[in-house]
Amino acid sequence: MTAYIVRRLFATLPVMAVVALFVFFLLRFAPGDPAAIIAGEDATSEAIAAVRAKLGLDRPMVEQFFVWTLQLARGDMGVSIFSNLPVTRLISQRLEPTVALTLSTLFVAVAMAIPIGVLAAWKARKLLDRLVMGFAVLGFAMPVFVLAYILIYFFAVKWQLLPVQGYQPIKEGLWPFVQSLILPSMALGITYMALIARTTRASMLEVLAQDYIRTANSKGLATNRVLLLHALKNAAVPIVTVIGIGIALLISGVVITETVFNIPGLGRLTVDAVLKRDYPVVQGLILVFAGAKVLVNLIIDISYAFLDPRIRY
């Protein structure tokens, strides 16, 4: 197992290198010039050129890329063009809200979607199953920002049960912290929940049709024991896979959700950096998101060995 983990970690290096290469040149070829934004709307071409020279943007792209990669090799993601703060500091300052939102969304989605999917498979082709599948289709099809505004209207504006926007750190109190995460977690988690519920149902239906499940039922075992201990355990591999794949949905959804709910996390930082063409910040953030996705995939792969004894590394 240790050898496998080491091999996978080394295998992530080419992936991260390709991500870094793609992100760097994509930003350079994208419309917009940070030097023009800094210089102002009325700046002359000479003033913009002076700013570009000061920022090092007048150098050849290949030279800029190699300078940046050398910085990355030393653990330095560069300095923000606009705030003059290290990118690592900006990311660390915004990390807590994003981690809190992601973990709360994961917890809510998984804790609700798996039981719903199991019940839908148990009551296949009945009313409960049709309701669950209708929810899954609607939840997966509806954009995150639409769900967010619907939730804000009812729970924050009309009923005034929860705050409209903002984030309260946990150090300012547990209940304000939880309150500030309920609506964002619901908005971000419904799509994720729909995906997991639908996959759970499909995987459970396949397992429930197996001979050993019919044997367990014929022996008179309790329904909950058959569903949870026999069926769900053997249906877990596809479910865990979808949970891992859904992390990508969370990463993209965090950007939208944090913008709608005015949460000062990495998603909001990404939007601000893109609008300002702050190259070092955008590059650092995308590398962090890509690294998180690679790490999650590694954890999912390792978990297969515990879920299915037939898998060997």
mmCIF file of C-alpha atoms in Angstrom:
data_model
loop_
_atom_site.group_PDB
_atom_site.id
_atom_site.type_symbol
_atom_site.label_atom_id
_atom_site.label_comp_id
_atom_site.label_asym_id
_atom_site.label_seq_id
_atom_site.Cartn_x
_atom_site.Cartn_y
_atom_site.Cartn_z
ATOM 1 C CA MET A 1 0.000 0.000 0.000
ATOM 2 C CA THR A 2 2.820 2.419 0.861
ATOM 3 C CA ALA A 3 4.532 1.754 -2.458
ATOM 4 C CA TYR A 4 1.254 2.381 -4.283
ATOM 5 C CA ILE A 5 0.746 5.719 -2.496
ATOM 6 C CA VAL A 6 4.296 6.801 -3.355
ATOM 7 C CA ARG A 7 3.775 5.849 -7.018
ATOM 8 C CA ARG A 8 0.520 7.765 -7.174
ATOM 9 C CA LEU A 9 2.104 10.835 -5.590
ATOM 10 C CA PHE A 10 4.881 10.806 -8.171
ATOM 11 C CA ALA A 11 2.279 10.292 -10.907
ATOM 12 C CA THR A 12 0.565 13.525 -9.859
ATOM 13 C CA LEU A 13 3.648 15.575 -10.755
ATOM 14 C CA PRO A 14 3.098 15.376 -14.552
ATOM 15 C CA VAL A 15 -0.596 16.152 -14.019
ATOM 16 C CA MET A 16 0.180 19.271 -12.003
ATOM 17 C CA ALA A 17 2.829 20.283 -14.555
ATOM 18 C CA VAL A 18 0.281 20.095 -17.382
ATOM 19 C CA VAL A 19 -2.229 22.076 -15.295
ATOM 20 C CA ALA A 20 0.389 24.743 -14.577
ATOM 21 C CA LEU A 21 1.375 24.976 -18.254
ATOM 22 C CA PHE A 22 -2.230 25.177 -19.444
ATOM 23 C CA VAL A 23 -3.312 27.753 -16.859
ATOM 24 C CA PHE A 24 -0.285 29.996 -17.414
ATOM 25 C CA PHE A 25 -0.625 30.288 -21.178
ATOM 26 C CA LEU A 26 -4.444 30.374 -21.112
ATOM 27 C CA LEU A 27 -4.335 33.452 -18.883
ATOM 28 C CA ARG A 28 -1.717 35.125 -21.062
ATOM 29 C CA PHE A 29 -3.780 34.624 -24.218
ATOM 30 C CA ALA A 30 -7.060 35.652 -22.562
ATOM 31 C CA PRO A 31 -8.399 39.174 -23.250
ATOM 32 C CA GLY A 32 -7.520 41.877 -20.780
ATOM 33 C CA ASP A 33 -4.330 43.436 -19.459
ATOM 34 C CA PRO A 34 -3.634 43.885 -15.737
ATOM 35 C CA ALA A 35 -1.244 46.725 -16.576
ATOM 36 C CA ALA A 36 -4.074 48.651 -18.238
ATOM 37 C CA ILE A 37 -6.294 48.086 -15.181
ATOM 38 C CA ILE A 38 -3.585 49.339 -12.817
ATOM 39 C CA ALA A 39 -2.708 52.332 -14.991
ATOM 40 C CA GLY A 40 -6.344 53.418 -15.235
ATOM 41 C CA GLU A 41 -8.781 54.199 -18.007
ATOM 42 C CA ASP A 42 -7.122 57.462 -19.071
ATOM 43 C CA ALA A 43 -3.578 56.092 -19.091
ATOM 44 C CA THR A 44 -1.437 56.530 -22.190
ATOM 45 C CA SER A 45 0.192 53.623 -23.994
ATOM 46 C CA GLU A 46 3.561 54.723 -22.581
ATOM 47 C CA ALA A 47 2.221 54.548 -19.022
ATOM 48 C CA ILE A 48 0.738 51.093 -19.635
ATOM 49 C CA ALA A 49 4.036 49.930 -21.126
ATOM 50 C CA ALA A 50 5.872 51.212 -18.046
ATOM 51 C CA VAL A 51 3.559 49.252 -15.754
ATOM 52 C CA ARG A 52 4.007 46.117 -17.884
ATOM 53 C CA ALA A 53 7.780 46.484 -17.620
ATOM 54 C CA LYS A 54 7.571 46.945 -13.855
ATOM 55 C CA LEU A 55 5.461 43.790 -13.527
ATOM 56 C CA GLY A 56 7.710 41.816 -15.860
ATOM 57 C CA LEU A 57 4.877 41.253 -18.331
ATOM 58 C CA ASP A 58 6.939 42.621 -21.218
ATOM 59 C CA ARG A 59 9.273 39.628 -21.099
ATOM 60 C CA PRO A 60 8.752 36.672 -23.461
ATOM 61 C CA MET A 61 6.045 34.283 -22.239
ATOM 62 C CA VAL A 62 8.417 31.340 -22.118
ATOM 63 C CA GLU A 63 10.776 33.285 -19.860
ATOM 64 C CA GLN A 64 7.881 34.294 -17.600
ATOM 65 C CA PHE A 65 6.757 30.661 -17.388
ATOM 66 C CA PHE A 66 10.180 29.353 -16.397
ATOM 67 C CA VAL A 67 10.581 32.077 -13.764
ATOM 68 C CA TRP A 68 7.209 31.109 -12.307
ATOM 69 C CA THR A 69 7.989 27.371 -12.299
ATOM 70 C CA LEU A 70 11.269 28.024 -10.504
ATOM 71 C CA GLN A 71 9.308 29.951 -7.872
ATOM 72 C CA LEU A 72 6.871 27.046 -7.540
ATOM 73 C CA ALA A 73 9.755 24.622 -7.066
ATOM 74 C CA ARG A 74 10.778 26.716 -4.043
ATOM 75 C CA GLY A 75 7.211 26.723 -2.716
ATOM 76 C CA ASP A 76 6.624 30.339 -3.768
ATOM 77 C CA MET A 77 3.434 31.032 -5.772
ATOM 78 C CA GLY A 78 4.422 34.619 -6.412
ATOM 79 C CA VAL A 79 3.005 37.959 -5.339
ATOM 80 C CA SER A 80 -0.373 39.457 -6.190
ATOM 81 C CA ILE A 81 -0.161 42.142 -8.839
ATOM 82 C CA PHE A 82 -2.724 44.352 -7.100
ATOM 83 C CA SER A 83 -2.319 43.784 -3.350
ATOM 84 C CA ASN A 84 1.448 43.073 -3.382
ATOM 85 C CA LEU A 85 0.807 40.281 -0.888
ATOM 86 C CA PRO A 86 2.157 36.738 -1.303
ATOM 87 C CA VAL A 87 -0.323 34.451 -3.024
ATOM 88 C CA THR A 88 0.146 31.828 -0.306
ATOM 89 C CA ARG A 89 -0.916 34.355 2.330
ATOM 90 C CA LEU A 90 -4.001 35.381 0.358
ATOM 91 C CA ILE A 91 -5.006 31.740 -0.053
ATOM 92 C CA SER A 92 -4.433 30.897 3.609
ATOM 93 C CA GLN A 93 -6.529 33.903 4.674
ATOM 94 C CA ARG A 94 -9.475 32.682 2.578
ATOM 95 C CA LEU A 95 -9.090 28.963 3.229
ATOM 96 C CA GLU A 96 -11.290 28.569 6.337
ATOM 97 C CA PRO A 97 -14.658 29.611 4.794
ATOM 98 C CA THR A 98 -14.140 27.389 1.750
ATOM 99 C CA VAL A 99 -13.114 24.359 3.794
ATOM 100 C CA ALA A 100 -16.049 24.879 6.169
ATOM 101 C CA LEU A 101 -18.512 25.215 3.269
ATOM 102 C CA THR A 102 -17.105 22.187 1.443
ATOM 103 C CA LEU A 103 -17.105 19.910 4.495
ATOM 104 C CA SER A 104 -20.604 20.960 5.587
ATOM 105 C CA THR A 105 -21.904 20.382 2.054
ATOM 106 C CA LEU A 106 -20.243 16.967 1.891
ATOM 107 C CA PHE A 107 -21.680 15.969 5.249
ATOM 108 C CA VAL A 108 -25.228 17.096 4.460
ATOM 109 C CA ALA A 109 -25.247 15.656 0.937
ATOM 110 C CA VAL A 110 -23.814 12.247 1.819
ATOM 111 C CA ALA A 111 -25.825 11.885 5.042
ATOM 112 C CA MET A 112 -29.099 12.550 3.200
ATOM 113 C CA ALA A 113 -28.458 11.173 -0.289
ATOM 114 C CA ILE A 114 -27.362 7.653 0.632
ATOM 115 C CA PRO A 115 -30.435 6.854 2.823
ATOM 116 C CA ILE A 116 -32.710 8.385 0.171
ATOM 117 C CA GLY A 117 -31.088 6.281 -2.552
ATOM 118 C CA VAL A 118 -31.341 3.116 -0.464
ATOM 119 C CA LEU A 119 -35.042 3.719 0.229
ATOM 120 C CA ALA A 120 -35.695 4.424 -3.437
ATOM 121 C CA ALA A 121 -34.073 1.121 -4.433
ATOM 122 C CA TRP A 122 -35.998 -0.749 -1.743
ATOM 123 C CA LYS A 123 -39.287 0.748 -2.970
ATOM 124 C CA ALA A 124 -38.368 0.556 -6.651
ATOM 125 C CA ARG A 125 -41.051 1.620 -9.141
ATOM 126 C CA LYS A 126 -43.323 2.787 -6.322
ATOM 127 C CA LEU A 127 -44.358 6.288 -5.266
ATOM 128 C CA LEU A 128 -41.340 6.887 -3.017
ATOM 129 C CA ASP A 129 -38.967 5.834 -5.792
ATOM 130 C CA ARG A 130 -40.655 8.160 -8.299
ATOM 131 C CA LEU A 131 -40.479 11.079 -5.858
ATOM 132 C CA VAL A 132 -36.778 10.484 -5.217
ATOM 133 C CA MET A 133 -35.996 10.233 -8.921
ATOM 134 C CA GLY A 134 -38.020 13.355 -9.630
ATOM 135 C CA PHE A 135 -36.021 15.202 -6.974
ATOM 136 C CA ALA A 136 -32.763 13.855 -8.431
ATOM 137 C CA VAL A 137 -33.588 15.021 -11.951
ATOM 138 C CA LEU A 138 -34.779 18.447 -10.790
ATOM 139 C CA GLY A 139 -31.898 18.941 -8.374
ATOM 140 C CA PHE A 140 -29.236 17.965 -10.881
ATOM 141 C CA ALA A 141 -30.746 20.089 -13.676
ATOM 142 C CA MET A 142 -31.246 23.309 -11.712
ATOM 143 C CA PRO A 143 -28.241 25.708 -11.605
ATOM 144 C CA VAL A 144 -26.667 26.385 -8.231
ATOM 145 C CA PHE A 145 -27.268 30.140 -8.366
ATOM 146 C CA VAL A 146 -30.995 29.625 -9.065
ATOM 147 C CA LEU A 147 -31.295 27.355 -6.029
ATOM 148 C CA ALA A 148 -29.363 29.894 -3.988
ATOM 149 C CA TYR A 149 -31.710 32.764 -4.827
ATOM 150 C CA ILE A 150 -34.796 30.625 -4.181
ATOM 151 C CA LEU A 151 -33.475 29.637 -0.761
ATOM 152 C CA ILE A 152 -32.526 33.231 0.047
ATOM 153 C CA TYR A 153 -35.994 34.479 -0.878
ATOM 154 C CA PHE A 154 -37.888 32.008 1.294
ATOM 155 C CA PHE A 155 -35.594 31.345 4.272
ATOM 156 C CA ALA A 156 -33.912 34.757 4.592
ATOM 157 C CA VAL A 157 -36.207 37.381 3.054
ATOM 158 C CA LYS A 158 -39.728 36.022 3.469
ATOM 159 C CA TRP A 159 -39.462 33.945 6.652
ATOM 160 C CA GLN A 160 -36.350 35.669 8.085
ATOM 161 C CA LEU A 161 -35.026 32.470 9.611
ATOM 162 C CA LEU A 162 -31.439 32.702 8.373
ATOM 163 C CA PRO A 163 -29.007 35.444 7.334
ATOM 164 C CA VAL A 164 -29.106 36.520 3.697
ATOM 165 C CA GLN A 165 -25.358 36.664 3.134
ATOM 166 C CA GLY A 166 -22.029 36.643 4.909
ATOM 167 C CA TYR A 167 -19.847 34.275 6.899
ATOM 168 C CA GLN A 168 -19.174 34.083 10.619
ATOM 169 C CA PRO A 169 -15.947 32.358 11.727
ATOM 170 C CA ILE A 170 -16.337 29.607 14.293
ATOM 171 C CA LYS A 171 -14.341 31.654 16.807
ATOM 172 C CA GLU A 172 -17.257 34.129 16.928
ATOM 173 C CA GLY A 173 -19.653 31.438 18.126
ATOM 174 C CA LEU A 174 -20.831 28.010 17.024
ATOM 175 C CA TRP A 175 -24.450 28.925 16.249
ATOM 176 C CA PRO A 176 -23.638 32.034 14.127
ATOM 177 C CA PHE A 177 -21.067 29.894 12.309
ATOM 178 C CA VAL A 178 -23.640 27.175 11.587
ATOM 179 C CA GLN A 179 -26.300 29.724 10.598
ATOM 180 C CA SER A 180 -24.031 31.311 8.017
ATOM 181 C CA LEU A 181 -23.404 27.916 6.387
ATOM 182 C CA ILE A 182 -26.938 26.467 6.243
ATOM 183 C CA LEU A 183 -28.194 28.208 3.090
ATOM 184 C CA PRO A 184 -24.908 27.962 1.136
ATOM 185 C CA SER A 185 -24.590 24.276 2.027
ATOM 186 C CA MET A 186 -28.159 23.600 0.928
ATOM 187 C CA ALA A 187 -27.743 25.470 -2.352
ATOM 188 C CA LEU A 188 -24.466 23.731 -3.149
ATOM 189 C CA GLY A 189 -25.475 20.353 -1.720
ATOM 190 C CA ILE A 190 -28.784 19.743 -3.523
ATOM 191 C CA THR A 191 -27.103 19.101 -6.889
ATOM 192 C CA TYR A 192 -24.483 16.913 -5.237
ATOM 193 C CA MET A 193 -27.174 15.124 -3.229
ATOM 194 C CA ALA A 194 -29.186 14.380 -6.381
ATOM 195 C CA LEU A 195 -26.149 12.814 -8.068
ATOM 196 C CA ILE A 196 -25.279 10.602 -5.088
ATOM 197 C CA ALA A 197 -28.915 9.549 -4.512
ATOM 198 C CA ARG A 198 -29.359 8.511 -8.120
ATOM 199 C CA THR A 199 -26.095 6.546 -8.155
ATOM 200 C CA THR A 200 -26.939 4.887 -4.821
ATOM 201 C CA ARG A 201 -30.298 3.773 -6.166
ATOM 202 C CA ALA A 202 -28.810 2.323 -9.366
ATOM 203 C CA SER A 203 -26.041 0.502 -7.503
ATOM 204 C CA MET A 204 -28.427 -0.847 -4.854
ATOM 205 C CA LEU A 205 -30.879 -2.124 -7.488
ATOM 206 C CA GLU A 206 -28.069 -4.118 -9.094
ATOM 207 C CA VAL A 207 -27.002 -5.621 -5.771
ATOM 208 C CA LEU A 208 -30.553 -6.354 -4.576
ATOM 209 C CA ALA A 209 -31.044 -8.535 -7.657
ATOM 210 C CA GLN A 210 -28.177 -10.845 -6.643
ATOM 211 C CA ASP A 211 -28.779 -14.385 -5.397
ATOM 212 C CA TYR A 212 -27.186 -13.870 -1.985
ATOM 213 C CA ILE A 213 -29.633 -11.044 -1.237
ATOM 214 C CA ARG A 214 -32.587 -13.302 -2.074
ATOM 215 C CA THR A 215 -31.024 -15.975 0.152
ATOM 216 C CA ALA A 216 -30.698 -13.483 3.022
ATOM 217 C CA ASN A 217 -34.345 -12.485 2.606
ATOM 218 C CA SER A 218 -35.484 -16.126 2.480
ATOM 219 C CA LYS A 219 -33.707 -16.780 5.787
ATOM 220 C CA GLY A 220 -35.894 -14.147 7.412
ATOM 221 C CA LEU A 221 -33.230 -11.524 8.115
ATOM 222 C CA ALA A 222 -34.537 -8.099 9.034
ATOM 223 C CA THR A 223 -34.949 -5.728 6.094
ATOM 224 C CA ASN A 224 -32.673 -3.065 7.547
ATOM 225 C CA ARG A 225 -29.966 -5.680 8.136
ATOM 226 C CA VAL A 226 -30.193 -6.899 4.543
ATOM 227 C CA LEU A 227 -30.153 -3.366 3.133
ATOM 228 C CA LEU A 228 -27.374 -1.925 5.276
ATOM 229 C CA LEU A 229 -25.053 -4.834 6.067
ATOM 230 C CA HIS A 230 -25.358 -6.913 2.911
ATOM 231 C CA ALA A 231 -26.559 -4.745 0.051
ATOM 232 C CA LEU A 232 -25.128 -1.296 0.808
ATOM 233 C CA LYS A 233 -21.679 -2.642 1.652
ATOM 234 C CA ASN A 234 -21.403 -4.375 -1.723
ATOM 235 C CA ALA A 235 -22.857 -1.382 -3.563
ATOM 236 C CA ALA A 236 -20.413 1.069 -1.978
ATOM 237 C CA VAL A 237 -17.687 1.164 -4.641
ATOM 238 C CA PRO A 238 -19.707 3.055 -7.296
ATOM 239 C CA ILE A 239 -21.112 5.343 -4.611
ATOM 240 C CA VAL A 240 -17.665 6.245 -3.300
ATOM 241 C CA THR A 241 -16.496 6.823 -6.880
ATOM 242 C CA VAL A 242 -19.310 9.291 -7.523
ATOM 243 C CA ILE A 243 -18.616 11.054 -4.229
ATOM 244 C CA GLY A 244 -15.025 11.551 -5.386
ATOM 245 C CA ILE A 245 -16.070 12.705 -8.851
ATOM 246 C CA GLY A 246 -18.553 15.100 -7.261
ATOM 247 C CA ILE A 247 -15.692 16.974 -5.613
ATOM 248 C CA ALA A 248 -15.178 18.623 -9.003
ATOM 249 C CA LEU A 249 -18.792 19.805 -8.853
ATOM 250 C CA LEU A 250 -18.161 21.222 -5.391
ATOM 251 C CA ILE A 251 -15.061 23.087 -6.557
ATOM 252 C CA SER A 252 -16.924 24.759 -9.409
ATOM 253 C CA GLY A 253 -20.001 25.274 -7.257
ATOM 254 C CA VAL A 254 -18.018 26.925 -4.469
ATOM 255 C CA VAL A 255 -17.044 29.760 -6.812
ATOM 256 C CA ILE A 256 -20.693 30.513 -7.615
ATOM 257 C CA THR A 257 -22.025 29.923 -4.104
ATOM 258 C CA GLU A 258 -19.459 32.112 -2.379
ATOM 259 C CA THR A 259 -20.177 34.903 -4.856
ATOM 260 C CA VAL A 260 -23.965 34.736 -4.327
ATOM 261 C CA PHE A 261 -23.727 34.529 -0.526
ATOM 262 C CA ASN A 262 -20.807 36.971 -0.241
ATOM 263 C CA ILE A 263 -18.585 34.449 1.537
ATOM 264 C CA PRO A 264 -14.915 35.544 1.658
ATOM 265 C CA GLY A 265 -13.466 32.194 0.571
ATOM 266 C CA LEU A 266 -11.312 30.881 -2.237
ATOM 267 C CA GLY A 267 -14.205 30.969 -4.687
ATOM 268 C CA ARG A 268 -14.779 34.681 -4.129
ATOM 269 C CA LEU A 269 -11.032 35.275 -4.328
ATOM 270 C CA THR A 270 -10.992 33.461 -7.684
ATOM 271 C CA VAL A 271 -13.738 35.686 -9.117
ATOM 272 C CA ASP A 272 -12.023 38.867 -7.912
ATOM 273 C CA ALA A 273 -8.654 37.754 -9.271
ATOM 274 C CA VAL A 274 -10.077 36.810 -12.677
ATOM 275 C CA LEU A 275 -11.891 40.134 -13.026
ATOM 276 C CA LYS A 276 -8.678 42.018 -12.203
ATOM 277 C CA ARG A 277 -6.495 39.723 -14.366
ATOM 278 C CA ASP A 278 -4.352 39.048 -11.293
ATOM 279 C CA TYR A 279 -2.289 36.307 -12.948
ATOM 280 C CA PRO A 280 -0.305 35.010 -9.938
ATOM 281 C CA VAL A 281 -3.427 34.668 -7.753
ATOM 282 C CA VAL A 282 -5.457 32.870 -10.440
ATOM 283 C CA GLN A 283 -2.568 30.524 -11.218
ATOM 284 C CA GLY A 284 -2.053 29.702 -7.538
ATOM 285 C CA LEU A 285 -5.751 29.110 -6.907
ATOM 286 C CA ILE A 286 -6.193 26.765 -9.868
ATOM 287 C CA LEU A 287 -3.148 24.776 -8.770
ATOM 288 C CA VAL A 288 -4.648 24.490 -5.273
ATOM 289 C CA PHE A 289 -7.997 23.317 -6.698
ATOM 290 C CA ALA A 290 -6.264 20.823 -8.994
ATOM 291 C CA GLY A 291 -4.124 19.526 -6.133
ATOM 292 C CA ALA A 292 -7.216 19.081 -3.945
ATOM 293 C CA LYS A 293 -8.921 17.115 -6.721
ATOM 294 C CA VAL A 294 -5.869 14.870 -7.207
ATOM 295 C CA LEU A 295 -5.645 14.263 -3.444
ATOM 296 C CA VAL A 296 -9.326 13.312 -3.257
ATOM 297 C CA ASN A 297 -8.889 10.862 -6.147
ATOM 298 C CA LEU A 298 -5.974 9.270 -4.297
ATOM 299 C CA ILE A 299 -8.051 8.893 -1.115
ATOM 300 C CA ILE A 300 -10.910 7.346 -3.116
ATOM 301 C CA ASP A 301 -8.572 4.856 -4.789
ATOM 302 C CA ILE A 302 -7.111 3.824 -1.446
ATOM 303 C CA SER A 303 -10.589 3.380 0.040
ATOM 304 C CA TYR A 304 -11.407 0.762 -2.621
ATOM 305 C CA ALA A 305 -9.073 -1.694 -0.896
ATOM 306 C CA PHE A 306 -11.149 -1.461 2.280
ATOM 307 C CA LEU A 307 -14.484 -1.664 0.479
ATOM 308 C CA ASP A 308 -13.633 -4.562 -1.853
ATOM 309 C CA PRO A 309 -11.150 -7.213 -0.613
ATOM 310 C CA ARG A 310 -10.618 -8.369 -4.196
ATOM 311 C CA ILE A 311 -8.773 -5.145 -5.030
ATOM 312 C CA ARG A 312 -5.030 -5.386 -4.484
ATOM 313 C CA TYR A 313 -2.337 -2.777 -5.051
#
